[in-house]
Coordinates of C-alpha atoms and ligand atoms in Angstrom, one line a residue:
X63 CA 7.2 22.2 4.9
X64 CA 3.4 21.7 5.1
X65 CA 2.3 20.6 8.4
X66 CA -1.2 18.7 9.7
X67 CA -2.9 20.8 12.8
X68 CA -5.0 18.9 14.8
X69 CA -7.1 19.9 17.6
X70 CA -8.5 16.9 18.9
X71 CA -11.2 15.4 21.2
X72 CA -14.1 16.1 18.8
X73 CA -16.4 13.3 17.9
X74 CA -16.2 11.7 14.5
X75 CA -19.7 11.4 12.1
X76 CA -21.1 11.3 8.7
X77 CA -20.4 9.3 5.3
X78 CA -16.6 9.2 3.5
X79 CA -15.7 7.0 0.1
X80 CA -12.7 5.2 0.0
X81 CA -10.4 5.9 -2.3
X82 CA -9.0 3.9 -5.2
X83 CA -6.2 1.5 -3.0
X84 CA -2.4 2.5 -3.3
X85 CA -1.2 -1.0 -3.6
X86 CA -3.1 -1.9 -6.7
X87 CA -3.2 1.2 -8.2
X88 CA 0.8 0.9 -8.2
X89 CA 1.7 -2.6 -10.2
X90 CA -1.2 -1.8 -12.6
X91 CA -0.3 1.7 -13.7
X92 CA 3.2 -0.2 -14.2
X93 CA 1.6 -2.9 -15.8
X94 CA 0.2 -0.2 -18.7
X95 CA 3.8 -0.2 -19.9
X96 CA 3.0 -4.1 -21.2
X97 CA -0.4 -2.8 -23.7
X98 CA -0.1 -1.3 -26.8
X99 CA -3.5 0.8 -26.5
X100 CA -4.7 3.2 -24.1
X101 CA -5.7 2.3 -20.8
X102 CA -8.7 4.3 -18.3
X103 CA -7.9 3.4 -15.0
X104 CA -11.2 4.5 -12.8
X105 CA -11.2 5.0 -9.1
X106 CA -7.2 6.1 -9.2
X107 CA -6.1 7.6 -5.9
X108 CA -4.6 11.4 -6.6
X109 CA -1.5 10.6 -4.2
X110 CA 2.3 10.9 -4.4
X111 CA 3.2 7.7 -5.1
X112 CA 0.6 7.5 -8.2
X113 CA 2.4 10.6 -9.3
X114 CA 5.6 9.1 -9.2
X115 CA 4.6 6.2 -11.1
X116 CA 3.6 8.5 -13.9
X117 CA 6.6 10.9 -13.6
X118 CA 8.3 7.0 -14.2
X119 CA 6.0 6.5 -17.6
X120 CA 6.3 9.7 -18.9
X121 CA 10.0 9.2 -18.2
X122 CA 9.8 5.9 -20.7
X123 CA 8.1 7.7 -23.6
X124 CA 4.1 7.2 -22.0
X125 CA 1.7 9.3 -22.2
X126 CA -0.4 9.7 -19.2
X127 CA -2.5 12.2 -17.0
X128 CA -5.5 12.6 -15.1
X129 CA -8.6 13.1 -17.3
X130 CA -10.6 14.4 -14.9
X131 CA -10.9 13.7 -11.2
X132 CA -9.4 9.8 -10.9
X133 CA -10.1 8.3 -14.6
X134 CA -5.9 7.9 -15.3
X135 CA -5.7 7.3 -19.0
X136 CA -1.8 6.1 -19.9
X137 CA -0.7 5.2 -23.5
X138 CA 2.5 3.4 -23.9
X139 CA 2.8 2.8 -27.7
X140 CA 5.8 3.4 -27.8
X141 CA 8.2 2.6 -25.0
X142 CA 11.5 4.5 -26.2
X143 CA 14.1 3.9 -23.4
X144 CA 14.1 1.1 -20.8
X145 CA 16.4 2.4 -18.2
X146 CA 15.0 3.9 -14.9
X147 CA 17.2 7.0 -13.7
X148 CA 18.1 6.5 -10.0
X149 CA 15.9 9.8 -8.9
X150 CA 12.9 7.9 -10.1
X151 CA 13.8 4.7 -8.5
X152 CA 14.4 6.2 -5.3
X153 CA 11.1 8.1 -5.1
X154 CA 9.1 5.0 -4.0
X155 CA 9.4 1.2 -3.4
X156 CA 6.8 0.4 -6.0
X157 CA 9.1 1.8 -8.9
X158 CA 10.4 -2.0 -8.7
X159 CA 6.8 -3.5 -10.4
X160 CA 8.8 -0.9 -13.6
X161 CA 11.9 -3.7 -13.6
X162 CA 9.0 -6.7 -14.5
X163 CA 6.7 -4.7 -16.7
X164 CA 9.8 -2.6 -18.9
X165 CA 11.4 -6.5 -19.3
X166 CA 8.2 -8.1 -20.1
X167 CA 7.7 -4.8 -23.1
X168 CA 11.4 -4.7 -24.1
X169 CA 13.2 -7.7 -23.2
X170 CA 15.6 -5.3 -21.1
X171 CA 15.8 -3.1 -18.0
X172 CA 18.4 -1.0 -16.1
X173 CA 17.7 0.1 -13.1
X174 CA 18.7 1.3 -9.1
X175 CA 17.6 0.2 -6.4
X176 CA 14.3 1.2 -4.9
X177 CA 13.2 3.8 -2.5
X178 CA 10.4 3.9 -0.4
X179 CA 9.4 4.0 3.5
X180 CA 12.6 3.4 6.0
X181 CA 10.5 -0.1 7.2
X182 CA 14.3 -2.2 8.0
X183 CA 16.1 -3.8 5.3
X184 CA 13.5 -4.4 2.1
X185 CA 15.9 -6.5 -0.4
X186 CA 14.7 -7.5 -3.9
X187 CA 16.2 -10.9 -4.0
X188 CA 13.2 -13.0 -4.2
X189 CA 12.5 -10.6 -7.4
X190 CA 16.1 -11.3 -8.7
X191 CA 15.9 -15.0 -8.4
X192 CA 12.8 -15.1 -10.1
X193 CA 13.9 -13.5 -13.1
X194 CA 16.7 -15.2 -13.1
X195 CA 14.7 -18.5 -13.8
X196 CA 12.7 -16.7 -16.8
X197 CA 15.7 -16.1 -18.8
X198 CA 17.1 -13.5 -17.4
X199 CA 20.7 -12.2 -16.9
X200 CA 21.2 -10.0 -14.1
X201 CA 24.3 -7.7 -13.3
X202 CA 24.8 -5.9 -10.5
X203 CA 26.8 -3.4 -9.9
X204 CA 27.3 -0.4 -7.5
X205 CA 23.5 -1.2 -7.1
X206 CA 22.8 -0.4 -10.9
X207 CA 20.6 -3.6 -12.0
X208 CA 21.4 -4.3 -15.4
X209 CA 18.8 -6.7 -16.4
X210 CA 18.5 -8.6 -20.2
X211 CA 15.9 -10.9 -21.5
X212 CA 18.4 -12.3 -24.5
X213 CA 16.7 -14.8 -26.1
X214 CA 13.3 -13.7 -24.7
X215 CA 11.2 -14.4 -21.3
X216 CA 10.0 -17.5 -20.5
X217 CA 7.5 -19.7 -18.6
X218 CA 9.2 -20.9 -15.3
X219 CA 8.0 -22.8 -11.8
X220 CA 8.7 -20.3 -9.0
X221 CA 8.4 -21.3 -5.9
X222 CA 8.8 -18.5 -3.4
X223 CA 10.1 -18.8 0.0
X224 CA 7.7 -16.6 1.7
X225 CA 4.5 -15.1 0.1
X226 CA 6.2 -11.5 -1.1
X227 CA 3.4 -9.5 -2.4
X228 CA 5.9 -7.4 -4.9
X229 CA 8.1 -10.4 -6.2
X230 CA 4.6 -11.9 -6.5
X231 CA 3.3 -9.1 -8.3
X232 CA 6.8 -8.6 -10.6
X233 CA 6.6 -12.2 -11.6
X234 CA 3.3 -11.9 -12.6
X235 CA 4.0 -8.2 -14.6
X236 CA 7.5 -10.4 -16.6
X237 CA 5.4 -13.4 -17.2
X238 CA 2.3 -12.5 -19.0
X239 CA 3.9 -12.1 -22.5
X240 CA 6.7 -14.7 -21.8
X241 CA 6.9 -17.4 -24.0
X242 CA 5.0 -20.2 -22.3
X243 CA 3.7 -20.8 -19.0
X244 CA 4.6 -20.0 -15.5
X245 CA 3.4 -21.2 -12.4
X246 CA 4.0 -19.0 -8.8
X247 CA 3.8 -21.4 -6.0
X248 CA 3.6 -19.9 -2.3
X249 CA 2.6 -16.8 -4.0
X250 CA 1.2 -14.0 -2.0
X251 CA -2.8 -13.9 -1.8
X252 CA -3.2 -10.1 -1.2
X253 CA -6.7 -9.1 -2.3
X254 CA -4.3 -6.1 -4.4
X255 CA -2.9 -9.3 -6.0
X256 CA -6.3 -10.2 -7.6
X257 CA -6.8 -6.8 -8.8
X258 CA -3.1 -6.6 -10.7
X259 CA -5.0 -9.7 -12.3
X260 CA -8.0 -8.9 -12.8
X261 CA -6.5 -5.9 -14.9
X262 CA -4.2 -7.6 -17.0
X263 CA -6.9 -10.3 -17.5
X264 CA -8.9 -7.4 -18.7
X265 CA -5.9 -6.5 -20.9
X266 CA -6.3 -10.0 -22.7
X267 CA -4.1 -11.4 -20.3
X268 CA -4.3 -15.5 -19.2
X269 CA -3.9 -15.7 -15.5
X270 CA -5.9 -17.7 -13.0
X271 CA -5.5 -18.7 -9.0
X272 CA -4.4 -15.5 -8.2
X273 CA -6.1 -14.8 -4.5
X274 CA -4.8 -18.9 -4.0
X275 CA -1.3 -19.4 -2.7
X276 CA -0.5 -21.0 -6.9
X277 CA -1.0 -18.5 -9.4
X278 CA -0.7 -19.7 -13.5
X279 CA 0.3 -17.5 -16.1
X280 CA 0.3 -18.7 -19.6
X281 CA 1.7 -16.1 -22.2
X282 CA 0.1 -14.2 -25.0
X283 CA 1.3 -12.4 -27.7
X284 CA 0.1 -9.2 -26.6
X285 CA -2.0 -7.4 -24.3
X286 CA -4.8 -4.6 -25.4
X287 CA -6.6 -1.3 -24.8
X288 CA -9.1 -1.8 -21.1
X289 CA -11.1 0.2 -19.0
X290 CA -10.6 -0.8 -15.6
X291 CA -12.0 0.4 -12.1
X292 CA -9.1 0.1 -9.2
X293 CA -10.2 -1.7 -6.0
X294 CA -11.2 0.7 -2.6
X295 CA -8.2 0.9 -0.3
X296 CA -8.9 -1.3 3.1
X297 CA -6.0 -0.1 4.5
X298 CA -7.5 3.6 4.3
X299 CA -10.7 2.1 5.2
X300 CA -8.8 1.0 8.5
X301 CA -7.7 4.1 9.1
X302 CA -10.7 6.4 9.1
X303 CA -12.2 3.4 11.2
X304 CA -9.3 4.0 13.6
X305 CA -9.8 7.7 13.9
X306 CA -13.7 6.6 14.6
X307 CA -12.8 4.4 17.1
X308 CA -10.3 6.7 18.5
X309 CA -12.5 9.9 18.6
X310 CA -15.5 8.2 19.1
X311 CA -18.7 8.8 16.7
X312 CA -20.6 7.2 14.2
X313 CA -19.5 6.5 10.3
X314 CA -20.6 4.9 7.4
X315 CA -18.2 4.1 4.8
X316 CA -18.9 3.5 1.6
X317 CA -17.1 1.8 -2.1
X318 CA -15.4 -0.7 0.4
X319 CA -14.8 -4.3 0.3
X320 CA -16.1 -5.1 3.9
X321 CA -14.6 -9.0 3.2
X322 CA -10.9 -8.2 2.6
X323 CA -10.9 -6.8 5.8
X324 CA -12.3 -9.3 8.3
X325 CA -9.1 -9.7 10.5
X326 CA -9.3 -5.8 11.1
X327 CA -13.1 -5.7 12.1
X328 CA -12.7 -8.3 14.6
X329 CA -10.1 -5.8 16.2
X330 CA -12.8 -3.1 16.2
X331 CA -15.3 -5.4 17.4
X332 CA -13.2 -6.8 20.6
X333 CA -12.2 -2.9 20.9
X334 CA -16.0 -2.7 22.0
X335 CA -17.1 -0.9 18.5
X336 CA -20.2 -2.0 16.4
X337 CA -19.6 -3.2 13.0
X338 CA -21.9 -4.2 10.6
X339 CA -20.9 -4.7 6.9
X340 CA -23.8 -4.9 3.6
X341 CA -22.2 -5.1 0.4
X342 CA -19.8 -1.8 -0.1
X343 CA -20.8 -0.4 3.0
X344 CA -19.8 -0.4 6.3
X345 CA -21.9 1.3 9.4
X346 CA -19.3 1.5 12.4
X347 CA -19.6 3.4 15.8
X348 CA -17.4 3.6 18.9
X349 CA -18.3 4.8 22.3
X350 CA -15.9 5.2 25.4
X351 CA -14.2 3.8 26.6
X352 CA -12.6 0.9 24.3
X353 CA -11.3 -2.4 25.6
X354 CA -7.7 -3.5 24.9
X355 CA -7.1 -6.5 22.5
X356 CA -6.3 -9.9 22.2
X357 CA -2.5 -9.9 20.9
X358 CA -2.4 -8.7 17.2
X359 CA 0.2 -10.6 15.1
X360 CA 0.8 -8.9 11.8
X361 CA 0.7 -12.0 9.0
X362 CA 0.7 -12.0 5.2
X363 CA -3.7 -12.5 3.7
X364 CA -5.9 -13.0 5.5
X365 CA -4.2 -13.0 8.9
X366 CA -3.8 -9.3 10.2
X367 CA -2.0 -6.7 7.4
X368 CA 1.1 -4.8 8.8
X369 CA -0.3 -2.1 7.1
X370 CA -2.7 -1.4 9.6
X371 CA -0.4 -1.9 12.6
X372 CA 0.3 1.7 13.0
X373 CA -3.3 2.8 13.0
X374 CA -4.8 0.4 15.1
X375 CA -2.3 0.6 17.9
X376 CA -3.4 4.5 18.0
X377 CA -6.7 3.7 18.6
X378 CA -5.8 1.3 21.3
X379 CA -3.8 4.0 23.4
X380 CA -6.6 4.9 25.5
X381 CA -8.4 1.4 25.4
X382 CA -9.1 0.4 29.1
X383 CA -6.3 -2.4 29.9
X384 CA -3.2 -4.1 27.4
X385 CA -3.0 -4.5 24.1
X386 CA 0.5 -6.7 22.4
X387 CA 1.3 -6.3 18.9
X388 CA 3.7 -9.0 17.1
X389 CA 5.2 -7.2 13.5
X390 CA 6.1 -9.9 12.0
X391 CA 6.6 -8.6 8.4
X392 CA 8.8 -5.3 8.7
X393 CA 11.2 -5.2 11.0
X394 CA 11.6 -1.5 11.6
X395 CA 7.8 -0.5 11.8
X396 CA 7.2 0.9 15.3
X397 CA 8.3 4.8 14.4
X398 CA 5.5 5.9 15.4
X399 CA 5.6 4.5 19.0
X400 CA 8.0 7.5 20.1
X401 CA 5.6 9.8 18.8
X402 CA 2.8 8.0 20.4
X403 CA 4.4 8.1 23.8
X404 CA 4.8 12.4 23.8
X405 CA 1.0 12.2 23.1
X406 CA 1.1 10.5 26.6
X407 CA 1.0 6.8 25.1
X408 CA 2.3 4.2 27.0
X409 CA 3.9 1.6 25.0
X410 CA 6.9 -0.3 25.8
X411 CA 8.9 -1.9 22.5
X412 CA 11.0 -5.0 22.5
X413 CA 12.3 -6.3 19.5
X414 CA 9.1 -7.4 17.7
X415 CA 7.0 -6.8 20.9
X416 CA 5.3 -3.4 21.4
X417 CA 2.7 -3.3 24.4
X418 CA 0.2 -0.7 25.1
X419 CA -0.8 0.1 28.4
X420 CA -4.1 2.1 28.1
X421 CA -4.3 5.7 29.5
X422 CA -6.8 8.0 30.2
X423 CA -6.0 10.9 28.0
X424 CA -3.6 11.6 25.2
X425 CA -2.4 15.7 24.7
X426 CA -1.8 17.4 22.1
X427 CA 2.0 17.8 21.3
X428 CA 4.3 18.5 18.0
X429 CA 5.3 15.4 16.6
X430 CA 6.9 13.8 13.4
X431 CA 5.7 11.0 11.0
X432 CA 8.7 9.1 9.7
X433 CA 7.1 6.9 7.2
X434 CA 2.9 6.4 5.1
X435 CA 1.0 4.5 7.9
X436 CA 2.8 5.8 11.3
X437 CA 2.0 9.2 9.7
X438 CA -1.6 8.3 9.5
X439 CA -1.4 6.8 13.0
X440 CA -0.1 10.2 14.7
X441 CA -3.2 11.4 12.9
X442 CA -5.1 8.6 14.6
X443 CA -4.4 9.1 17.6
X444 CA -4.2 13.6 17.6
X445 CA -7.7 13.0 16.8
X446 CA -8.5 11.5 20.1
X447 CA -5.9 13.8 22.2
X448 CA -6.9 16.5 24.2
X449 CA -5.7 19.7 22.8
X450 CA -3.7 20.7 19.1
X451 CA -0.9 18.5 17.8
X452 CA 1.2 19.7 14.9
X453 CA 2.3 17.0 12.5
X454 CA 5.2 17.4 10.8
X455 CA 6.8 15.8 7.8
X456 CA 3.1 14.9 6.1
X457 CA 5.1 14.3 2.7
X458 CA 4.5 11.0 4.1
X459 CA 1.4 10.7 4.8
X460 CA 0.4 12.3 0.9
X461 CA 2.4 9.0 -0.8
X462 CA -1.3 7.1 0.5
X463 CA -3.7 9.2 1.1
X464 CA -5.7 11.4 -0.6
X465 CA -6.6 15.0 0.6
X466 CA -6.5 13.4 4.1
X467 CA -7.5 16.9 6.0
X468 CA -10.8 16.9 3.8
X469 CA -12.1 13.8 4.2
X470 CA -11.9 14.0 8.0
X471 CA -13.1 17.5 8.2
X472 CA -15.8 16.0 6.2
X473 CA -16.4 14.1 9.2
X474 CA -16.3 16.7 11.8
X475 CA -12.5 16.7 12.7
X476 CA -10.8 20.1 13.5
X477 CA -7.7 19.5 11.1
X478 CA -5.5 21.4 9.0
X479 CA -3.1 21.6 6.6
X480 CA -0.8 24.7 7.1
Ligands
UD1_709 C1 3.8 -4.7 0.0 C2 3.0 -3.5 0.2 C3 3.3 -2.9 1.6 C4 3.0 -4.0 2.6 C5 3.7 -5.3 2.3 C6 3.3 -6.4 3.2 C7 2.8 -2.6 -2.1 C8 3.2 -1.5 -3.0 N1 3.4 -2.5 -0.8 O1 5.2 -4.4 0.1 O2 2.4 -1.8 1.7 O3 3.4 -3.5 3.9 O4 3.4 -5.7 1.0 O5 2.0 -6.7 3.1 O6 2.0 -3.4 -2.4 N2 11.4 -9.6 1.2 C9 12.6 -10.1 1.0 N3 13.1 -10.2 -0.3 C10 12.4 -9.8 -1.3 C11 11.1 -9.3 -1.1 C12 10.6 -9.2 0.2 O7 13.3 -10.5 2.0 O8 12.9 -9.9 -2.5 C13 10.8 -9.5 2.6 C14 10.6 -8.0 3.0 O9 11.8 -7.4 3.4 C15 9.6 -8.1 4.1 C16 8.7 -9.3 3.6 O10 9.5 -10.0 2.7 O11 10.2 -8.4 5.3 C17 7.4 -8.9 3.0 O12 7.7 -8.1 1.9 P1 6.7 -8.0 0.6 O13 5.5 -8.9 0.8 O14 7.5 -8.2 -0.6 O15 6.2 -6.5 0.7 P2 6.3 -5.4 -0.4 O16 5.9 -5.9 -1.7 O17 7.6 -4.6 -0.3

C-alpha cells in the first residue's frame, strides 16, 4: 500500500502545468471506439482512470498506448466484442461513456453496472431513458445491462430532468452516427462537455450548442482519423491553488483555462488571495491569515463545481472566522471532513450543511482518503499542518492526478510517496 508523507507548514512557490483534465479525457478516449482511423490524443493525463479506459479498449479489440509522454494514439478498426466484463466496469464510473460509444459502433452493448468513487447513490437512469428513446431495448437483469440497437439508433428529443454531465455526454457518444437528428434539452454545460464535442467534431462529427443548455446532433455516416489536444484540468488547477492558499506562497500556473473557473477564483479572492488571470496563465499568491467565505453552494456550470468542494474547504480550515458549504450534487461527499477534523479542523456536518470554524493550526496526523478529490483535500490541508501526516489509501488520489508528489515538490512541498 503506497502512502503520501507530508511534512507540512512550508511555503508554496514556482510554475506547475496542468495536466490534460480527467473528465474529458474520459468520454473522448471512449468516444475513439466510434472512428475507424487512428486517433492522437495530446495533453492526456497518465492517471488510473485513463488506464482503465484503455485496459476497457484493449479489452474490445483496440489498439492503444502512450506514444510518448501524453500523445495517446488508439485504433479501433476493428471492434470484435461489445460486451464489458464486470471487472472493467467496476474499475471506474466513467466506463459508462463505453455503453453509448460500443452502441453507437455496434448497434449492441452488454454491460454491469459502474464503479467509481463511493459519492451516495449514482444511478444510470437518466442514461437508460435516453437510450430507450433512440431505439433502444434495454434488459436488466441481476445488474447485467443488456442493451440492443435492432433496427439501428436514432435521432430523438431528450429532455433531461436535471443537467447530468454523463447522460449528457452518453447521449451525445449514441447519437453522432444515429440515423437522424437529436436534440438534448436541459443538457449539462460542463466546459468538459464542449471538449467531448469539439473532438468528435474533429472526428467529422455534426454537433453544435454544446456549452448551451440545447445541444443538436445530426448523424453521419462515419467518423475519421483526428489529432486532438485534451483540455487543462481546472479541477486540478483548483487544487494546487488550494494547497497555495493553504500553505501560503506564490504560483503561477500555466496551460489553464483561467474562464472555466471563475466561480472558484472568486473563492480565492474573498479568501483574501490575489488572482490575476492572462490567457493560459494564472499568477496567484496567499498570505496569512485567510478570511472565511461567503456560503459556497456546489451547482452544475457555471455555478460552483462539486469537484472542488473537498479542496477548497481544506484551505478554509484555518481561514480567520466561518465558512458553510451547500453539496448539492453528491450526497455522500463530505469523507473527508472526519479526516479534516484529526488534523485539528473544526467542521460540523449536517445533512447537506458542513461548517468550518477556522482554527489556528492544523497537526500533522495519519489519515485516510476515501474517494479522488477528499484525497486531494487531505493533501490540501497536510500541506498547511504543522508537522508529518501520512496519507493512506492514495489509489485514490492516482485515478485524477498525475505524479501528484512531483508537481508539489516542484513547488517546494516536503512530500512523499512511500
Ligand atoms: C460528472 C463528473 C464528476 C462530477 C459530476 C458533477 C465525469 C467523469 N465525472 O459525474 O467528476 O462530480 O459530473 O459535476 O465527468 N444522476 C441520476 N441519474 C443519472 C445520472 C445522474 O440521478 O442517470 C444524479 C447523480 O446521482 C448526481 C447528479 O445526478 O446526484 C449529477 O450527476 P452527473 O452530472 O451525471 O455526474 P457524473 O456524470 O456521474
Amino acid at each position: 500500500m503506497q502512502k503520501l508523507i507530508i511534512n507540512g507548514g512550508k511555503r508554496l512557490g514556482g510554475e506547475i502545468r496542468i495536466q490534460g483534465a480527467k473528465n474529458a479525457a474520459l468520454p473522448i478516449i471512449a468516444a475513439c471506439t466510434l472512428c475507424g482511423g487512428e486517433i492522437i490524443l495530446h495533453n492526456c493525463p497518465r492517471i488510473s482512470d485513463v488506464y482503465s479506459a484503455m485496459r476497457i479498449l484493449t479489452y474490445l479489440g483496440c489498439k492503444v498506448g502512450f506514444e510518448d509522454k501524453n500523445h495517446l494514439s488508439v485504433k479501433a478498426e476493428n471492434i470484435s466484442v461489445n460486451d464489458i466484463p464486470d471487472e472493467l466496469m467496476r474499475e471506474m464510473r466513467s466506463s459508462v461513456f463505453f455503453l453509448g460509444a460500443v452502441l453507437g459502433r455496434t448497434g449492441k452493448c452488454r454491460i454491469t453496472l459502474p464503479g467509481g468513487c463511493d459519492l451516495g447513490p449514482r444511478p444510470i437512469d437518466m442514461h437508460i431513458s435516453a437510450l430507450r428513446k433512440m431505439g433502444v431495448t434495454i434488459r436488466e437483469e441481476f445488474g447485467v445491462l443488456d442493451c440492443t440497437a435492432e433496427k439501428g439508433l436514432r435521432g430523438a428529443k431528450i429532455n433531461l430532468s436535471f443537467p447530468s454531465v454523463g447522460t449528457t455526454e452518453n447521449i451525445m457518444l449514441a447519437a453522432v452516427l444515429a440515423e437522424g437528428t437529436t436534440v438534448i434539452q436541459n443538457a449539462a454545460r460542463e466546459p468538459e462537455i464542449s471538449d467531448l464535442a469539439g473532438f468528435l467534431n474533429s472526428c467529422g462529427a455534426k454537433i453544435s450548442g454544446a456549452g448551451c443548455g440545447r445541444i443538436v446532433i445530426n448523424g453521419v455516416e462515419k467518423l475519421h482519423s483526428c489529432e486532438y489536444t485534451i483540455m487543462p484540468d481546472r479541477i486540478v488547477c483548483a487544487t494546487y491553488l488550494s494547497c497555495a492558499a493553504a500553505a501560503g506562497g506564490e504560483l503561477v500556473v500555466s496551460g489553464c483555462r483561467p474562464a472555466d473557473m471563475e466561480s472558484i477564483m472568486n473563492v480565492f479572492e474573498q479568501m483574501g488571495c490575489i488572482v490575476h488571470s492572462a490567457a493560459d496563465k494564472i499568477y496567484f499568491s496567499a498570505d496569512h491569515p485567510l478570511k472565511a467565505v461567503a456560503p459556497i453552494r456546489t451547482m452544475v456550470f457555471p455555478g460552483f463545481p462539486t469537484d472542488a468542494q473537498a479542496v477548497l474547504m481544506a484551505a478554509l480550515c484555518k481561514a480567520k472566522g466561518t465558512s458553510v458549504f451547500v453539496e448539492n450534487i453528491f450526497e455522500n461527499r463530505f469523507k473527508h471532513v472526519g479526516e479534516l477534523c484529526r488534523m485539528g479542523a473544526d467542521i460540523l456536518v449536517e445533512g447537506k450543511v458542513a461548517v468550518i470554524e477556522g482554527v489556528e493550526r492544523l497537526y500533522g496526523a495519519k489519515v485516510c482518503a476515501a474517494d479522488l478529490r477528499g484525497g486531494a483535500g487531505l493533501v490540501t490541508a497536510a500541506l498547511s499542518a504543522e508537522g508529518v501526516s501520512e496519507i493512506s489509501d492514495i489509489h485514490y488520489i492516482d485515478r485524477g492526478y498525475e505524479e501528484i508528489e512531483k508537481v508539489l515538490s516542484s513547488i517546494g512541498a516536503g512530500i512523499a510517496r512511500e
